[in-house]
mmCIF file of C-alpha atoms in Angstrom:
data_model
loop_
_atom_site.group_PDB
_atom_site.id
_atom_site.type_symbol
_atom_site.label_atom_id
_atom_site.label_comp_id
_atom_site.label_asym_id
_atom_site.label_seq_id
_atom_site.Cartn_x
_atom_site.Cartn_y
_atom_site.Cartn_z
ATOM 1 C CA MET A 195 0.048 0.031 0.194
ATOM 2 C CA ALA A 196 2.897 2.655 0.830
ATOM 3 C CA PHE A 197 4.333 1.395 -2.076
ATOM 4 C CA LYS A 198 1.684 2.324 -4.219
ATOM 5 C CA LEU A 199 0.752 5.673 -2.674
ATOM 6 C CA ASN A 200 4.691 6.452 -3.048
ATOM 7 C CA ILE A 201 4.311 5.540 -7.005
ATOM 8 C CA SER A 202 1.209 7.642 -6.837
ATOM 9 C CA VAL A 203 2.727 10.847 -5.445
ATOM 10 C CA SER A 204 5.496 10.970 -7.751
ATOM 11 C CA PHE A 205 3.467 10.314 -10.808
ATOM 12 C CA LEU A 206 1.223 13.385 -9.339
ATOM 13 C CA CYS A 207 4.610 15.627 -8.321
ATOM 14 C CA LEU A 208 5.553 14.732 -12.247
ATOM 15 C CA MET A 209 2.651 15.557 -13.973
ATOM 16 C CA VAL A 210 2.653 18.729 -11.901
ATOM 17 C CA LEU A 211 6.081 19.674 -12.599
ATOM 18 C CA VAL A 212 4.856 18.837 -16.832
ATOM 19 C CA LEU A 213 1.838 21.170 -16.164
ATOM 20 C CA ALA A 214 3.874 23.765 -14.688
ATOM 21 C CA THR A 215 6.698 23.714 -17.176
ATOM 22 C CA GLY A 216 4.203 23.152 -20.020
ATOM 23 C CA SER A 217 2.062 26.578 -19.124
ATOM 24 C CA TYR A 218 5.022 28.617 -18.528
ATOM 25 C CA GLY A 219 6.527 29.708 -22.130
ATOM 26 C CA GLY A 220 8.481 32.822 -22.097
ATOM 27 C CA GLY A 221 9.041 36.117 -20.061
ATOM 28 C CA ILE A 222 8.875 39.737 -20.826
ATOM 29 C CA SER A 223 11.526 42.514 -21.425
ATOM 30 C CA ILE A 224 10.784 45.788 -20.651
ATOM 31 C CA TYR A 225 13.071 49.160 -21.747
ATOM 32 C CA TRP A 226 13.061 51.637 -18.833
ATOM 33 C CA GLY A 227 14.499 54.916 -18.750
ATOM 34 C CA GLN A 228 13.507 57.130 -21.482
ATOM 35 C CA ASN A 229 10.618 59.044 -20.277
ATOM 36 C CA GLY A 230 10.681 60.563 -16.804
ATOM 37 C CA ASN A 231 6.675 59.609 -16.481
ATOM 38 C CA GLU A 232 6.904 56.135 -16.461
ATOM 39 C CA GLY A 233 7.506 55.433 -12.633
ATOM 40 C CA THR A 234 10.595 54.145 -10.871
ATOM 41 C CA LEU A 235 12.773 51.550 -11.886
ATOM 42 C CA ALA A 236 11.609 49.790 -8.769
ATOM 43 C CA GLU A 237 8.105 50.416 -9.045
ATOM 44 C CA THR A 238 8.801 48.752 -12.690
ATOM 45 C CA CYS A 239 9.973 45.895 -11.140
ATOM 46 C CA ALA A 240 7.079 45.729 -8.523
ATOM 47 C CA THR A 241 4.623 45.103 -11.300
ATOM 48 C CA GLY A 242 5.568 41.517 -11.636
ATOM 49 C CA ASN A 243 5.129 41.822 -15.436
ATOM 50 C CA TYR A 244 8.409 41.586 -16.530
ATOM 51 C CA GLU A 245 11.675 39.234 -15.944
ATOM 52 C CA TYR A 246 14.345 41.825 -17.486
ATOM 53 C CA VAL A 247 14.665 45.479 -17.702
ATOM 54 C CA ASN A 248 16.709 47.159 -19.817
ATOM 55 C CA ILE A 249 17.675 50.640 -18.538
ATOM 56 C CA ALA A 250 18.451 52.822 -21.720
ATOM 57 C CA PHE A 251 20.457 54.293 -22.726
ATOM 58 C CA LEU A 252 24.220 54.631 -22.173
ATOM 59 C CA ALA A 253 24.047 56.768 -25.350
ATOM 60 C CA THR A 254 27.524 58.323 -25.772
ATOM 61 C CA PHE A 255 30.463 56.154 -25.792
ATOM 62 C CA GLY A 256 33.392 54.870 -27.899
ATOM 63 C CA ASN A 257 35.819 56.700 -30.126
ATOM 64 C CA GLY A 258 37.411 58.555 -27.857
ATOM 65 C CA GLN A 259 34.179 60.324 -26.310
ATOM 66 C CA THR A 260 33.313 60.458 -22.538
ATOM 67 C CA PRO A 261 30.783 57.598 -21.988
ATOM 68 C CA MET A 262 27.553 59.407 -20.676
ATOM 69 C CA ILE A 263 24.433 57.988 -19.670
ATOM 70 C CA ASN A 264 20.861 59.566 -20.436
ATOM 71 C CA LEU A 265 17.994 58.731 -18.650
ATOM 72 C CA ALA A 266 15.549 61.579 -19.793
ATOM 73 C CA GLY A 267 13.841 62.666 -16.931
ATOM 74 C CA HIS A 268 15.014 59.978 -13.971
ATOM 75 C CA CYS A 269 17.988 61.623 -13.079
ATOM 76 C CA ASP A 270 20.598 64.004 -14.168
ATOM 77 C CA PRO A 271 23.916 62.239 -14.514
ATOM 78 C CA TYR A 272 25.993 65.454 -14.815
ATOM 79 C CA SER A 273 25.307 65.973 -11.162
ATOM 80 C CA ASN A 274 25.610 62.267 -10.544
ATOM 81 C CA GLY A 275 22.056 62.273 -9.603
ATOM 82 C CA CYS A 276 21.965 58.944 -10.961
ATOM 83 C CA THR A 277 23.574 56.965 -8.013
ATOM 84 C CA GLY A 278 20.756 56.558 -6.078
ATOM 85 C CA LEU A 279 19.263 53.835 -8.392
ATOM 86 C CA SER A 280 21.566 51.329 -6.968
ATOM 87 C CA SER A 281 18.722 50.774 -3.988
ATOM 88 C CA ASP A 282 16.207 50.293 -7.385
ATOM 89 C CA ILE A 283 18.497 48.323 -8.876
ATOM 90 C CA LYS A 284 18.924 45.646 -6.030
ATOM 91 C CA SER A 285 15.474 45.999 -5.402
ATOM 92 C CA CYS A 286 14.699 44.641 -8.967
ATOM 93 C CA GLN A 287 17.266 41.862 -8.505
ATOM 94 C CA ALA A 288 16.133 40.859 -5.252
ATOM 95 C CA LYS A 289 12.856 40.161 -7.068
ATOM 96 C CA GLY A 290 14.484 37.811 -9.620
ATOM 97 C CA VAL A 291 14.725 40.605 -12.132
ATOM 98 C CA LYS A 292 17.796 40.885 -14.414
ATOM 99 C CA VAL A 293 18.872 44.543 -14.666
ATOM 100 C CA ILE A 294 20.314 45.125 -17.712
ATOM 101 C CA LEU A 295 22.419 48.418 -19.195
ATOM 102 C CA SER A 296 21.387 49.283 -22.871
ATOM 103 C CA ILE A 297 24.128 50.874 -24.793
ATOM 104 C CA GLY A 298 23.087 53.026 -27.881
ATOM 105 C CA GLY A 299 19.751 53.619 -28.775
ATOM 106 C CA GLY A 300 18.288 55.558 -31.794
ATOM 107 C CA ALA A 301 19.650 58.831 -30.927
ATOM 108 C CA GLY A 302 22.802 58.475 -29.689
ATOM 109 C CA SER A 303 26.562 59.386 -30.273
ATOM 110 C CA TYR A 304 28.659 55.881 -30.895
ATOM 111 C CA SER A 305 30.920 54.022 -32.265
ATOM 112 C CA LEU A 306 33.914 51.903 -32.184
ATOM 113 C CA SER A 307 36.929 52.705 -34.027
ATOM 114 C CA SER A 308 39.261 49.616 -32.973
ATOM 115 C CA SER A 309 39.538 46.215 -31.072
ATOM 116 C CA ASP A 310 41.230 48.170 -28.655
ATOM 117 C CA ASP A 311 38.490 51.056 -28.346
ATOM 118 C CA ALA A 312 36.210 47.946 -27.949
ATOM 119 C CA ARG A 313 38.444 46.575 -25.191
ATOM 120 C CA GLN A 314 38.516 50.230 -23.756
ATOM 121 C CA VAL A 315 34.782 50.356 -24.021
ATOM 122 C CA ALA A 316 34.347 46.905 -22.280
ATOM 123 C CA MET A 317 36.995 48.116 -19.358
ATOM 124 C CA TYR A 318 34.665 51.041 -18.932
ATOM 125 C CA LEU A 319 31.444 48.921 -18.636
ATOM 126 C CA TRP A 320 32.700 46.367 -16.237
ATOM 127 C CA ASN A 321 34.546 49.194 -13.680
ATOM 128 C CA ASN A 322 31.336 51.279 -13.810
ATOM 129 C CA PHE A 323 28.379 48.685 -14.256
ATOM 130 C CA LEU A 324 29.422 45.523 -13.398
ATOM 131 C CA GLY A 325 31.858 43.688 -11.120
ATOM 132 C CA GLY A 326 34.694 46.188 -11.542
ATOM 133 C CA THR A 327 35.474 49.004 -9.507
ATOM 134 C CA SER A 328 35.207 52.738 -10.027
ATOM 135 C CA SER A 329 34.725 55.777 -8.034
ATOM 136 C CA SER A 330 32.413 57.553 -10.258
ATOM 137 C CA ARG A 331 29.625 54.620 -11.071
ATOM 138 C CA PRO A 332 26.966 56.672 -12.766
ATOM 139 C CA LEU A 333 24.212 54.259 -11.146
ATOM 140 C CA GLY A 334 26.150 53.951 -7.955
ATOM 141 C CA PRO A 335 27.647 50.401 -6.549
ATOM 142 C CA ALA A 336 24.730 47.888 -7.603
ATOM 143 C CA VAL A 337 26.221 45.307 -10.337
ATOM 144 C CA LEU A 338 23.829 45.299 -12.634
ATOM 145 C CA ASP A 339 23.514 41.554 -14.786
ATOM 146 C CA GLY A 340 24.751 42.708 -18.392
ATOM 147 C CA ILE A 341 25.128 44.345 -21.274
ATOM 148 C CA ASP A 342 22.599 45.132 -24.101
ATOM 149 C CA PHE A 343 23.376 46.211 -27.529
ATOM 150 C CA ASP A 344 20.629 48.502 -28.943
ATOM 151 C CA ILE A 345 23.132 49.599 -32.030
ATOM 152 C CA GLU A 346 21.002 51.690 -34.444
ATOM 153 C CA GLY A 347 23.577 53.720 -35.721
ATOM 154 C CA GLY A 348 27.150 54.667 -36.773
ATOM 155 C CA THR A 349 28.941 51.283 -38.403
ATOM 156 C CA GLY A 350 28.788 47.568 -37.880
ATOM 157 C CA GLU A 351 32.508 47.643 -37.165
ATOM 158 C CA HIS A 352 34.029 45.999 -33.715
ATOM 159 C CA TRP A 353 30.435 45.110 -31.916
ATOM 160 C CA ASP A 354 31.685 41.451 -31.915
ATOM 161 C CA ASP A 355 34.761 42.502 -30.279
ATOM 162 C CA LEU A 356 33.090 44.180 -27.634
ATOM 163 C CA ALA A 357 30.995 41.091 -27.247
ATOM 164 C CA LYS A 358 33.907 38.892 -26.558
ATOM 165 C CA TYR A 359 35.917 41.270 -24.329
ATOM 166 C CA LEU A 360 32.826 41.518 -22.248
ATOM 167 C CA SER A 361 31.832 37.856 -22.455
ATOM 168 C CA GLY A 362 35.406 37.600 -20.793
ATOM 169 C CA TYR A 363 34.632 39.379 -17.647
ATOM 170 C CA SER A 364 32.360 36.555 -16.779
ATOM 171 C CA LYS A 365 35.066 34.431 -15.691
ATOM 172 C CA LYS A 366 35.855 36.907 -12.907
ATOM 173 C CA GLY A 367 32.698 35.757 -11.227
ATOM 174 C CA LYS A 368 29.329 36.671 -11.919
ATOM 175 C CA LYS A 369 28.092 36.266 -15.273
ATOM 176 C CA VAL A 370 27.641 39.130 -17.619
ATOM 177 C CA TYR A 371 24.384 38.410 -19.860
ATOM 178 C CA LEU A 372 24.633 40.055 -23.121
ATOM 179 C CA THR A 373 21.767 40.726 -25.167
ATOM 180 C CA ALA A 374 20.821 42.740 -28.252
ATOM 181 C CA ALA A 375 18.116 44.348 -29.856
ATOM 182 C CA PRO A 376 18.199 43.823 -33.596
ATOM 183 C CA GLN A 377 15.941 45.145 -36.489
ATOM 184 C CA CYS A 378 14.108 42.147 -38.117
ATOM 185 C CA PRO A 379 15.623 42.234 -41.555
ATOM 186 C CA PHE A 380 18.299 39.563 -41.447
ATOM 187 C CA PRO A 381 20.687 40.060 -40.805
ATOM 188 C CA ASP A 382 20.964 43.354 -38.848
ATOM 189 C CA ALA A 383 23.343 45.892 -40.171
ATOM 190 C CA TRP A 384 25.189 46.623 -37.293
ATOM 191 C CA VAL A 385 25.245 43.720 -34.959
ATOM 192 C CA GLY A 386 24.794 40.801 -37.578
ATOM 193 C CA ASN A 387 28.210 40.075 -37.222
ATOM 194 C CA ALA A 388 28.495 40.168 -33.220
ATOM 195 C CA LEU A 389 25.285 37.809 -32.999
ATOM 196 C CA LYS A 390 27.396 35.237 -35.154
ATOM 197 C CA THR A 391 29.826 34.832 -32.158
ATOM 198 C CA GLY A 392 26.850 32.801 -30.342
ATOM 199 C CA LEU A 393 27.993 34.610 -27.086
ATOM 200 C CA PHE A 394 24.442 36.614 -26.669
ATOM 201 C CA ASP A 395 22.097 35.030 -24.348
ATOM 202 C CA TYR A 396 18.833 36.708 -25.457
ATOM 203 C CA VAL A 397 18.096 38.407 -28.685
ATOM 204 C CA TRP A 398 15.107 40.866 -28.648
ATOM 205 C CA VAL A 399 14.249 41.421 -32.313
ATOM 206 C CA GLN A 400 12.618 44.672 -33.475
ATOM 207 C CA PHE A 401 9.730 43.443 -35.336
ATOM 208 C CA TYR A 402 8.338 47.176 -35.696
ATOM 209 C CA ASN A 403 9.205 50.094 -38.019
ATOM 210 C CA ASN A 404 10.328 47.477 -40.238
ATOM 211 C CA PRO A 405 7.374 46.591 -42.400
ATOM 212 C CA PRO A 406 9.122 43.951 -44.755
ATOM 213 C CA CYS A 407 9.323 41.421 -41.807
ATOM 214 C CA GLN A 408 6.456 42.917 -38.850
ATOM 215 C CA TYR A 409 3.111 41.728 -38.587
ATOM 216 C CA SER A 410 0.329 43.315 -40.407
ATOM 217 C CA SER A 411 -3.430 42.449 -39.716
ATOM 218 C CA ALA A 412 -4.104 40.956 -42.991
ATOM 219 C CA ASP A 413 -0.726 38.316 -43.040
ATOM 220 C CA ILE A 414 1.423 36.934 -40.689
ATOM 221 C CA ALA A 415 3.791 35.344 -43.167
ATOM 222 C CA ASN A 416 6.241 38.238 -43.334
ATOM 223 C CA LEU A 417 6.680 38.004 -39.679
ATOM 224 C CA GLU A 418 6.728 34.264 -39.308
ATOM 225 C CA ASP A 419 9.295 34.051 -42.137
ATOM 226 C CA ALA A 420 11.701 36.274 -40.631
ATOM 227 C CA TRP A 421 11.377 34.750 -36.873
ATOM 228 C CA LYS A 422 12.309 31.199 -38.526
ATOM 229 C CA GLN A 423 15.068 32.828 -39.883
ATOM 230 C CA TRP A 424 16.425 34.324 -36.814
ATOM 231 C CA THR A 425 15.441 31.438 -34.807
ATOM 232 C CA SER A 426 17.696 29.107 -36.958
ATOM 233 C CA ASP A 427 20.403 31.508 -37.979
ATOM 234 C CA ILE A 428 21.279 33.129 -35.011
ATOM 235 C CA PRO A 429 23.576 31.000 -32.055
ATOM 236 C CA ALA A 430 21.514 32.451 -29.140
ATOM 237 C CA THR A 431 20.108 31.157 -26.118
ATOM 238 C CA LYS A 432 16.793 32.460 -26.836
ATOM 239 C CA ILE A 433 15.157 34.878 -28.983
ATOM 240 C CA PHE A 434 12.339 36.964 -28.084
ATOM 241 C CA LEU A 435 9.643 39.124 -30.512
ATOM 242 C CA GLY A 436 10.508 42.769 -29.947
ATOM 243 C CA LEU A 437 7.000 44.567 -30.279
ATOM 244 C CA PRO A 438 5.555 48.079 -29.728
ATOM 245 C CA ALA A 439 3.608 48.153 -26.356
ATOM 246 C CA ALA A 440 1.199 51.137 -27.763
ATOM 247 C CA PRO A 441 0.607 52.363 -31.396
ATOM 248 C CA ASP A 442 2.321 55.492 -30.602
ATOM 249 C CA ALA A 443 5.466 53.311 -29.194
ATOM 250 C CA ALA A 444 6.626 53.140 -32.807
ATOM 251 C CA GLY A 445 5.664 54.543 -36.405
ATOM 252 C CA SER A 446 4.580 50.696 -37.639
ATOM 253 C CA GLY A 447 4.349 47.477 -36.420
ATOM 254 C CA PHE A 448 1.660 47.263 -33.147
ATOM 255 C CA ILE A 449 0.089 44.060 -32.638
ATOM 256 C CA PRO A 450 -3.194 44.370 -31.380
ATOM 257 C CA VAL A 451 -3.956 42.066 -27.458
ATOM 258 C CA ASN A 452 -5.994 39.672 -29.330
ATOM 259 C CA ASP A 453 -4.261 39.485 -32.677
ATOM 260 C CA LEU A 454 -1.141 38.576 -30.666
ATOM 261 C CA THR A 455 -2.312 36.124 -28.418
ATOM 262 C CA SER A 456 -4.462 34.085 -31.165
ATOM 263 C CA LYS A 457 -2.727 34.398 -34.276
ATOM 264 C CA VAL A 458 0.896 35.531 -33.878
ATOM 265 C CA LEU A 459 2.313 33.736 -30.282
ATOM 266 C CA PRO A 460 0.586 30.385 -31.304
ATOM 267 C CA ALA A 461 2.625 30.417 -34.420
ATOM 268 C CA ILE A 462 5.963 31.139 -33.198
ATOM 269 C CA LYS A 463 5.838 29.372 -29.834
ATOM 270 C CA ASN A 464 6.761 26.195 -30.946
ATOM 271 C CA SER A 465 10.662 26.985 -31.096
ATOM 272 C CA SER A 466 12.624 25.736 -28.674
ATOM 273 C CA LYS A 467 14.588 29.508 -29.002
ATOM 274 C CA TYR A 468 11.606 31.139 -28.001
ATOM 275 C CA GLY A 469 12.227 33.178 -24.836
ATOM 276 C CA GLY A 470 9.189 35.730 -24.645
ATOM 277 C CA VAL A 471 8.212 38.894 -25.847
ATOM 278 C CA MET A 472 10.196 42.578 -25.741
ATOM 279 C CA LEU A 473 8.396 45.759 -25.113
ATOM 280 C CA TRP A 474 9.328 49.061 -26.121
ATOM 281 C CA SER A 475 8.606 50.595 -23.135
ATOM 282 C CA LYS A 476 7.368 50.901 -19.771
ATOM 283 C CA TYR A 477 5.918 54.372 -20.605
ATOM 284 C CA TYR A 478 3.882 53.136 -23.477
ATOM 285 C CA ASP A 479 2.967 49.939 -21.108
ATOM 286 C CA ASP A 480 1.468 52.206 -18.759
ATOM 287 C CA GLN A 481 -0.799 53.741 -21.356
ATOM 288 C CA SER A 482 -1.852 50.523 -22.685
ATOM 289 C CA GLY A 483 -1.730 47.810 -20.184
ATOM 290 C CA TYR A 484 -0.443 45.873 -22.784
ATOM 291 C CA SER A 485 2.162 43.556 -20.581
ATOM 292 C CA SER A 486 -0.777 42.794 -18.125
ATOM 293 C CA SER A 487 -2.918 41.693 -21.065
ATOM 294 C CA ILE A 488 -0.355 39.382 -22.458
ATOM 295 C CA LYS A 489 1.842 38.154 -19.904
ATOM 296 C CA SER A 490 -0.374 34.939 -18.899
ATOM 297 C CA HIS A 491 -0.015 33.959 -22.656
ATOM 298 C CA VAL A 492 3.744 34.603 -23.194
#
């Protein structure tokens, strides 16, 4: 009797495990930092909606420039006013949220002039945002989880070198996660070569502002074809579907909740590389409630 009971209990536990893992597909990644009216970083993580928060952006770096973070209305880096974010970062990490510094952006001043320039930028990022030490850490003492490559300008040169140098710092203790936000036309013009290194953990592909590969109400084929190419050709741990969180968040590419949950996600979730959904941005998500609407389906 006891023996049968143990078998039953084991089977029940196994079924619970199968159901639990089967019902959980992926997570939501959000960009925070470019609108002072989107709430604090701690409040962002406290929603429970996001597994990854990208702090946007370190918009100036490389080619001999003094690196400078730009967090819009949140804080003033010029007066060292962003160091208070350390407590928010630690609060997020205590909830299991990975906090990542996004470098680049759509309006930054950045480029890498050589492999040595990439090495110096990697050292700067390690000492000022990751596990190294510096007397002038812009976000204070908190150690971020990784670096996001949101490269949308400059040249496509030496981002692979930067990825290699940053990855090397993982050997010094805490893993440095590498993520990227390429555009959906394949291969990406800026980080295409860097992604070939196989060093990236999460790649949130921007399936918006790119009509040839984004969703349109009449047709899922373009998005599906692009998704298949990204998941088959890029050696990353997980690929995410990058979307605007509201119609106003991008020029094109917004997917209504019902279309996403009934058409798009069922078409892409069968990939073993499916990681979830990335949203631009926290400010627009506040307006639309998009993440709350899709969370149970992601």
